[in-house]
């Protein structure tokens, strides 16, 4: 017996709205803890130190690739954004094997995306 | 064991004290699994649940009317198209009127249901409890649809916004593990071949593949370093347990294993927030809590069923559970083989036996119970029974972990 189900969701970002809106334009909005000075991206509501007094800060959007995986499922990486103390999982768009830095890309389509475009200029050694 | 900088939840001292308050030891009197595979015979989740439940009930040597509570593990309504499956199964099994609860914690759902049942028995609020884990993860939806649903196992608003699949996130975590522990692609091949060789002796296994290292190397790259043969399949199936209070144990079931300890914990939801993204810290904390209840350390464990959706996750699990500090060395020397000090995944694990999500944790504990009572498949049953075995399950990228330690029964 075949049965087809189609669902149309409306999703609300709540407190994460600045981060979600930032992804649409390619801005990395992070949370900075006033107690321990740690910055999280993606943003955390409660800092790893346990404090809840956090401010929104804008990062440059530049990130260094730490680990990357590629295959049928696509290309993804664990990266460190400049100015962030936590790391981030991103998708990689058109990265060559010897490219190790990228920049947060503006999202295309309906759903915000954490996607990195390669930085092609000469990389710092 | 892997240290955790800041652990919320039960302290080990609290666990040791609180156990003294529980009224009853919990005993695994019944355990059963259906075969795990892709069903093409027109049967559904009600049929598999019924088969597993009545097999477990027969082993427990009690009647349906003896069951005081039912806990059902099922990961997603999208697999079964059924909300409130616990009530459906209560009626289906002829126990309408019983207290029925569904337990859900992603891939850990089954083991969390075991924990809920153990707590019901220990508190004295139930004499005998049934646990059923079930999911039609293979036959009801296309593989692509299930993979899309599995994407919701991770924080949809952070890691989910990358479009990363489960395989990709596990691959990144494994790479972060492989660097300090020095495991290589050869070790992934070794654990894959070992686990699937066990599955070949399990008549209920989904992937009893007789593949070679070359077959693995030739299989498509899903998310480097994981190739298709490093991954577990999506399966249909069910597993069931009957858990009884010591005071209500049938005279004929004195050899049934006792629940020595249970432990569960969580980790940061997004991978990048973890100080060491290759460490399964929630699993370590769960194991420490379970060991504190059992009054043992991890080196007392002589059998393990480890949650291995991917080859590397088994290696990460061995370290997190405190069963190895050098998994590559111990794997090569046969520590985890059928004749080793601590045989791992004799069932074939998720990689070989398969993974009907809700059934997985229940099935791992059922497998361990049968092994510790000498009732497992003859070609896999160790002749010498260790005192303790562990069943280890997790959900997400080890975001929710749940561990159960069983102790061999007095008469086994
Ligand atoms: Zn802080």
XYZ file of C-alpha atoms and ligand atoms in Angstrom:
538
model
C 0.000 0.000 0.000
C 1.462 3.368 -1.018
C 0.778 6.535 0.959
C 2.165 9.992 0.221
C 2.488 12.710 2.879
C 3.494 16.302 2.083
C 4.138 18.742 4.933
C 4.683 22.521 4.834
C 6.293 23.813 8.027
C 6.560 27.334 9.393
C 9.638 27.502 11.601
C 10.365 30.335 14.063
C 13.996 31.048 15.007
C 13.158 32.563 18.424
C 16.224 33.949 20.219
C 18.432 32.736 17.353
C 16.911 35.242 14.905
C 20.038 37.510 14.645
C 22.160 34.443 13.785
C 19.610 33.093 11.303
C 19.144 36.505 9.643
C 22.934 36.871 9.494
C 23.300 33.621 7.582
C 20.989 34.946 4.870
C 23.431 37.780 4.120
C 26.623 35.870 4.900
C 27.268 37.567 8.265
C 28.492 35.411 11.136
C 26.668 36.547 14.270
C 28.167 34.966 17.347
C 27.497 35.157 21.097
C 30.137 36.630 23.389
C 30.085 35.762 27.094
C 30.614 38.766 29.373
C 31.825 36.510 32.202
C 34.527 34.331 30.592
C 34.959 36.242 27.279
C 34.383 33.086 25.224
C 32.668 33.517 21.839
C 30.482 30.775 20.387
C 29.537 30.285 16.733
C 26.989 28.865 16.081
C 25.747 30.872 19.059
C 24.935 29.201 22.367
C 22.192 30.498 24.661
C 24.135 29.399 27.739
C 27.911 29.740 27.651
C 30.072 26.664 28.297
C 31.075 28.369 31.551
C 27.404 28.314 32.595
C 26.798 32.053 32.331
C 23.730 33.413 30.544
C 24.886 37.050 30.035
C 25.901 36.958 26.380
C 26.056 39.697 23.725
C 25.744 39.403 19.961
C 28.994 40.130 18.108
C 29.765 40.051 14.384
C 32.700 37.920 13.244
C 34.671 38.556 10.044
C 33.248 35.343 8.569
C 36.711 33.982 7.728
C 37.357 30.411 8.881
C 40.126 27.823 8.845
C 39.364 24.216 7.909
C 40.399 21.734 10.641
C 38.886 18.480 9.319
C 37.060 17.852 6.061
C 35.026 15.005 4.627
C 33.952 14.414 1.051
C 31.953 11.795 -0.801
C 28.532 11.022 -2.238
C 26.958 12.953 0.642
C 28.814 16.184 -0.305
C 31.748 18.154 1.147
C 31.686 19.268 4.778
C 34.208 20.471 7.322
C 34.782 21.256 10.959
C 36.185 24.791 10.908
C 37.389 27.510 13.265
C 35.936 30.951 12.535
C 38.273 33.838 13.298
C 37.223 35.309 16.645
C 35.255 32.234 17.773
C 36.340 29.890 20.568
C 34.005 27.079 19.580
C 34.227 25.360 16.209
C 31.583 25.004 13.520
C 30.422 22.404 11.014
C 29.932 23.897 7.548
C 29.316 22.697 4.028
C 32.133 23.452 1.564
C 31.350 24.965 -1.809
C 33.915 24.357 -4.604
C 36.897 23.824 -2.278
C 40.088 22.483 -3.855
C 42.078 19.931 -1.807
C 44.811 22.491 -0.994
C 42.391 25.229 0.114
C 42.296 25.595 3.867
C 40.480 28.898 4.393
C 37.067 30.127 3.447
C 34.440 32.759 4.064
C 30.828 32.362 5.190
C 28.651 32.587 2.087
C 25.261 34.333 1.862
C 22.486 31.741 1.858
C 20.607 31.072 -1.320
C 17.209 29.417 -1.200
C 14.570 29.370 1.523
C 16.534 27.707 4.331
C 19.576 29.497 5.823
C 22.805 27.604 5.230
C 26.149 27.400 7.001
C 28.257 27.260 3.860
C 31.875 28.267 3.232
C 33.225 29.677 -0.038
C 36.978 29.230 -0.598
C 39.388 32.137 -0.125
C 41.557 31.892 -3.180
C 44.161 34.609 -2.547
C 47.597 33.588 -1.298
C 47.140 31.947 2.075
C 49.188 32.870 5.129
C 51.842 30.323 5.956
C 38.449 7.414 30.751
C 37.871 10.601 28.828
C 37.553 13.461 31.317
C 34.694 15.956 31.129
C 35.369 19.491 32.232
C 31.890 20.222 33.499
C 29.371 17.428 34.078
C 25.803 18.234 34.971
C 23.445 15.651 36.420
C 23.924 12.906 38.944
C 27.227 12.763 40.800
C 28.774 9.331 41.306
C 28.352 9.729 45.084
C 24.627 10.384 44.670
C 24.296 7.307 42.450
C 25.961 5.028 45.003
C 23.729 6.364 47.785
C 20.468 6.384 45.832
C 20.803 2.733 44.827
C 20.577 1.758 48.482
C 17.069 3.261 48.485
C 15.734 1.110 45.628
C 13.472 -1.682 46.796
C 14.237 -4.357 44.230
C 16.982 -5.639 42.017
C 15.933 -5.665 38.352
C 16.369 -9.019 36.580
C 16.237 -9.632 32.803
C 13.901 -12.636 32.805
C 12.976 -12.523 29.113
C 14.837 -11.392 25.969
C 14.110 -11.791 22.274
C 14.806 -10.249 18.874
C 13.174 -10.765 15.521
C 15.534 -10.993 12.560
C 16.724 -7.556 11.405
C 16.401 -7.081 7.634
C 14.326 -5.372 4.971
C 10.891 -7.027 5.193
C 9.289 -7.936 1.904
C 6.691 -10.343 3.313
C 3.886 -7.867 3.974
C 4.367 -7.937 7.768
C 4.485 -4.702 9.769
C 5.653 -3.298 13.091
C 2.691 -4.837 14.967
C 3.671 -8.314 13.794
C 7.362 -7.962 14.674
C 6.542 -6.465 18.101
C 4.157 -9.330 18.835
C 6.715 -11.955 17.804
C 9.472 -10.459 19.956
C 7.200 -9.830 22.953
C 5.749 -13.353 23.148
C 9.182 -14.952 22.698
C 10.488 -12.840 25.594
C 7.399 -13.613 27.687
C 7.878 -17.364 27.119
C 11.499 -17.102 28.247
C 10.398 -15.198 31.377
C 7.882 -17.946 32.184
C 5.158 -15.471 33.156
C 1.763 -14.539 31.656
C 0.598 -11.350 29.919
C -1.544 -10.599 33.005
C 1.655 -10.430 35.117
C 2.914 -7.334 33.220
C 2.368 -4.086 35.145
C 3.872 -1.614 32.675
C 4.908 -1.384 29.027
C 7.685 0.851 27.674
C 7.950 1.193 23.905
C 10.937 2.647 22.051
C 10.259 3.996 18.579
C 12.327 6.799 17.123
C 9.968 8.435 14.664
C 6.289 8.556 13.777
C 7.474 9.062 10.210
C 8.669 5.447 10.079
C 5.531 3.823 11.508
C 2.926 6.535 10.678
C 1.692 5.993 14.206
C 1.661 8.430 17.096
C 1.247 6.817 20.531
C 2.558 3.395 19.454
C 2.766 2.268 23.107
C -1.018 2.323 23.487
C -1.458 0.628 20.126
C 0.873 -2.175 21.159
C -0.774 -2.531 24.597
C -4.038 -3.325 22.823
C -2.306 -5.407 20.177
C -0.666 -7.586 22.853
C -3.862 -8.077 24.848
C -2.843 -5.931 27.824
C -5.231 -2.978 27.500
C -5.323 -1.279 30.880
C -1.572 -1.537 31.483
C 0.505 1.633 32.010
C 2.075 2.325 28.597
C 4.785 4.887 27.776
C 6.770 5.651 24.653
C 10.468 6.512 25.105
C 12.381 8.552 22.524
C 15.977 9.723 22.479
C 17.050 9.329 18.851
C 19.245 6.277 18.365
C 19.350 5.805 22.147
C 15.563 5.356 22.374
C 15.750 1.609 23.025
C 18.291 1.823 25.843
C 16.412 4.744 27.429
C 13.286 2.539 27.438
C 15.304 -0.173 29.199
C 16.346 2.397 31.809
C 12.746 3.555 32.338
C 11.690 -0.060 32.853
C 14.561 -0.789 35.254
C 13.629 2.268 37.310
C 9.966 1.173 37.439
C 11.019 -2.223 38.799
C 13.616 -0.837 41.208
C 11.131 1.652 42.657
C 8.717 -1.154 43.430
C 5.970 0.386 41.293
C 5.936 -2.604 38.928
C 6.569 -6.336 39.405
C 7.209 -7.238 35.788
C 7.734 -4.723 32.972
C 7.767 -5.295 29.218
C 10.069 -3.290 26.939
C 9.530 -3.336 23.196
C 11.758 -1.582 20.667
C 10.570 -1.415 17.081
C 10.963 0.615 13.911
C 10.316 -0.023 10.232
C 13.473 1.882 9.209
C 13.978 0.004 5.935
C 10.738 -0.912 4.216
C 8.383 1.982 4.919
C 10.333 4.846 3.307
C 13.002 5.257 0.652
C 16.605 5.358 1.816
C 16.829 9.028 0.820
C 13.725 9.872 2.876
C 15.134 8.110 5.949
C 18.474 9.873 5.524
C 16.596 13.188 5.332
C 14.778 12.326 8.582
C 18.073 11.321 10.212
C 19.286 14.843 9.442
C 16.893 15.948 12.193
C 18.892 13.841 14.696
C 21.270 16.805 14.913
C 20.526 20.395 15.985
C 18.518 21.494 12.962
C 19.410 25.179 13.473
C 23.178 24.687 13.659
C 24.707 21.495 12.233
C 21.423 20.891 10.387
C 21.820 24.165 8.460
C 24.889 22.738 6.753
C 22.952 19.980 5.017
C 25.464 17.534 6.511
C 24.333 13.921 6.644
C 24.786 11.635 9.613
C 27.694 9.988 7.749
C 29.463 13.331 7.233
C 29.144 14.401 10.884
C 30.370 10.999 12.101
C 33.267 11.200 9.626
C 34.368 14.587 11.005
C 34.130 13.374 14.603
C 36.093 10.225 13.745
C 38.887 12.238 12.121
C 39.204 14.293 15.292
C 39.505 10.990 17.200
C 41.916 9.278 14.788
C 44.489 12.055 15.078
C 45.361 11.609 18.794
C 44.683 7.855 18.903
C 46.615 7.041 15.726
C 43.964 4.799 14.187
C 44.190 4.292 10.425
C 42.048 3.109 7.517
C 43.487 -0.370 8.211
C 41.861 -0.283 11.645
C 38.524 0.693 10.091
C 38.882 -2.294 7.775
C 39.862 -4.604 10.650
C 36.877 -3.732 12.864
C 34.521 -3.924 9.863
C 35.703 -7.403 8.854
C 35.645 -8.655 12.454
C 32.136 -7.359 13.141
C 30.676 -8.703 9.898
C 32.347 -12.093 10.482
C 30.289 -12.307 13.697
C 27.157 -11.377 11.728
C 27.730 -14.358 9.448
C 27.079 -16.643 12.440
C 23.952 -14.712 13.514
C 20.930 -16.087 11.609
C 19.012 -12.879 12.370
C 21.618 -10.521 10.892
C 20.853 -8.067 8.083
C 24.351 -7.821 6.557
C 26.256 -11.103 7.101
C 28.691 -10.038 4.389
C 31.689 -12.153 3.495
C 33.507 -9.083 2.155
C 37.256 -8.576 1.866
C 39.462 -5.577 2.566
C 39.499 -5.009 -1.200
C 35.675 -5.021 -1.303
C 35.643 -2.319 1.376
C 38.247 -0.250 -0.480
C 36.234 -0.591 -3.706
C 32.902 0.419 -2.162
C 31.751 3.993 -2.880
C 33.053 6.841 -0.724
C 30.101 8.166 1.291
C 31.919 10.661 3.534
C 35.685 10.218 3.722
C 37.096 8.131 5.285
C 33.792 6.224 5.385
C 32.971 4.006 2.417
C 29.641 2.244 2.038
C 30.898 -0.957 3.685
C 31.979 1.035 6.777
C 28.307 1.937 7.396
C 25.395 0.141 9.076
C 22.240 -0.602 7.071
C 18.701 0.666 7.676
C 16.665 -2.297 8.959
C 13.203 -3.421 9.973
C 12.710 -5.380 13.178
C 11.783 -5.528 16.836
C 13.291 -6.607 20.149
C 11.700 -7.202 23.522
C 12.672 -7.638 27.165
C 10.835 -8.692 30.290
C 12.368 -7.062 33.370
C 11.266 -8.457 36.738
C 11.724 -7.478 40.351
C 13.916 -9.865 42.339
C 11.019 -10.571 44.714
C 8.814 -11.725 41.813
C 11.409 -13.816 40.004
C 9.982 -17.211 38.907
C 11.778 -20.091 40.664
C 12.868 -21.456 37.294
C 14.578 -18.207 36.271
C 17.381 -18.097 38.847
C 20.001 -18.055 36.078
C 18.649 -14.807 34.577
C 21.109 -11.878 34.626
C 20.686 -8.915 36.946
C 20.880 -5.266 35.928
C 24.086 -4.196 37.664
C 23.975 -0.552 36.633
C 22.426 1.921 34.249
C 23.816 5.303 33.243
C 22.823 7.988 30.763
C 24.198 11.418 29.849
C 24.179 14.113 27.177
C 26.848 16.113 25.342
C 26.810 19.464 23.534
C 24.302 19.265 20.699
C 26.553 20.783 18.068
C 29.852 19.123 17.332
C 31.916 22.321 17.298
C 30.986 23.203 20.892
C 32.728 20.072 22.184
C 36.261 20.724 23.480
C 37.419 17.424 21.916
C 35.022 16.649 19.034
C 36.381 13.114 18.610
C 35.614 12.071 22.197
C 32.246 10.509 23.048
C 32.124 12.221 26.451
C 28.436 11.448 27.095
C 29.279 7.761 26.719
C 32.156 8.030 29.197
C 29.926 9.747 31.744
C 27.146 7.180 31.200
C 29.632 4.357 31.730
C 31.011 5.967 34.893
C 27.463 6.270 36.251
C 26.600 2.669 35.340
C 29.867 1.405 36.865
C 29.183 3.404 40.055
C 25.813 1.656 40.378
C 27.358 -1.746 39.706
C 30.253 -1.085 42.069
C 32.829 -2.007 39.420
C 35.340 -0.395 37.069
C 35.303 -0.848 33.303
C 38.058 -3.477 33.381
C 35.548 -5.909 34.937
C 33.593 -5.960 31.647
C 34.072 -9.220 29.735
C 31.538 -8.783 26.906
C 30.337 -5.668 25.089
C 27.642 -4.777 22.579
C 28.761 -1.369 21.305
C 26.777 1.125 19.215
C 28.573 1.139 15.862
C 26.607 2.933 13.143
C 30.015 3.462 11.470
C 33.262 1.522 11.790
C 35.088 4.383 13.487
C 32.289 4.901 16.021
C 33.095 1.439 17.400
C 36.710 2.530 18.014
C 35.530 5.791 19.613
C 33.123 3.750 21.749
C 35.834 1.363 22.987
C 37.830 4.317 24.303
C 34.828 6.171 25.738
C 33.657 3.078 27.618
C 37.096 2.653 29.150
C 37.614 -0.713 27.420
C 40.787 0.441 25.648
C 43.251 3.311 25.707
C 44.833 2.136 22.437
C 42.083 0.654 20.260
C 44.349 0.037 17.247
C 46.782 -2.049 19.322
C 44.038 -3.955 21.151
C 42.123 -4.639 17.956
C 45.219 -6.035 16.245
C 46.041 -8.264 19.229
C 42.547 -9.800 19.261
C 41.361 -8.421 22.602
C 37.887 -7.785 21.149
C 37.627 -10.952 19.018
C 35.505 -14.009 19.933
C 38.394 -15.560 21.908
C 39.665 -12.283 23.356
C 39.508 -10.773 26.826
C 36.375 -8.767 25.956
C 34.545 -9.941 22.815
C 32.799 -6.964 21.174
C 29.639 -7.063 19.062
C 29.285 -10.834 18.779
C 25.813 -10.069 17.371
C 27.409 -8.354 14.394
C 26.666 -4.914 15.848
C 24.724 -2.315 13.914
C 27.197 -2.788 11.052
C 26.369 -6.476 10.603
C 23.187 -7.277 12.494
C 21.472 -4.067 11.363
C 19.686 -1.098 12.888
C 15.900 -0.813 13.280
C 16.399 2.316 15.370
C 13.932 1.877 18.252
C 14.786 -1.817 18.488
C 18.549 -1.316 18.567
C 19.173 -0.572 22.254
C 16.568 -3.096 23.402
C 18.138 -5.681 21.101
C 21.652 -4.953 22.382
C 20.536 -5.529 25.979
C 18.539 -8.625 24.935
C 21.651 -9.974 23.198
C 23.787 -9.334 26.283
C 21.196 -11.029 28.531
C 21.146 -14.131 26.334
C 24.955 -14.230 26.116
C 25.329 -14.007 29.915
C 22.838 -16.830 30.384
C 24.467 -19.068 27.747
C 21.349 -18.925 25.550
C 22.732 -17.083 22.500
C 23.240 -18.459 18.977
C 25.434 -21.560 19.448
C 28.171 -20.499 17.017
C 28.605 -17.193 18.851
C 28.027 -18.213 22.482
C 31.251 -18.012 24.532
C 31.892 -21.160 26.567
C 33.200 -19.230 29.538
C 30.749 -16.651 30.842
C 32.198 -13.409 32.199
C 30.565 -11.878 35.255
C 29.745 -8.527 33.614
C 28.723 -7.383 30.140
C 27.769 -3.948 28.816
C 25.183 -2.837 26.262
C 26.002 0.629 24.902
C 23.687 2.816 22.819
C 23.646 6.446 21.737
C 21.618 8.942 19.734
C 22.767 11.765 17.479
C 26.537 12.075 17.361
C 26.708 10.536 20.825
C 24.636 13.497 21.972
C 22.505 11.225 24.164
C 24.220 8.142 25.552
C 22.732 5.268 27.552
C 24.660 2.316 28.965
C 23.427 -0.804 30.775
C 25.684 -3.199 32.669
C 24.338 -6.721 33.229
C 25.684 -9.185 35.798
C 25.545 -12.934 35.219
C 22.850 -14.686 37.266
C 23.772 -16.894 40.174
C 22.673 -20.090 38.470
C 24.119 -19.376 35.003
Zn 31.309 32.106 29.577
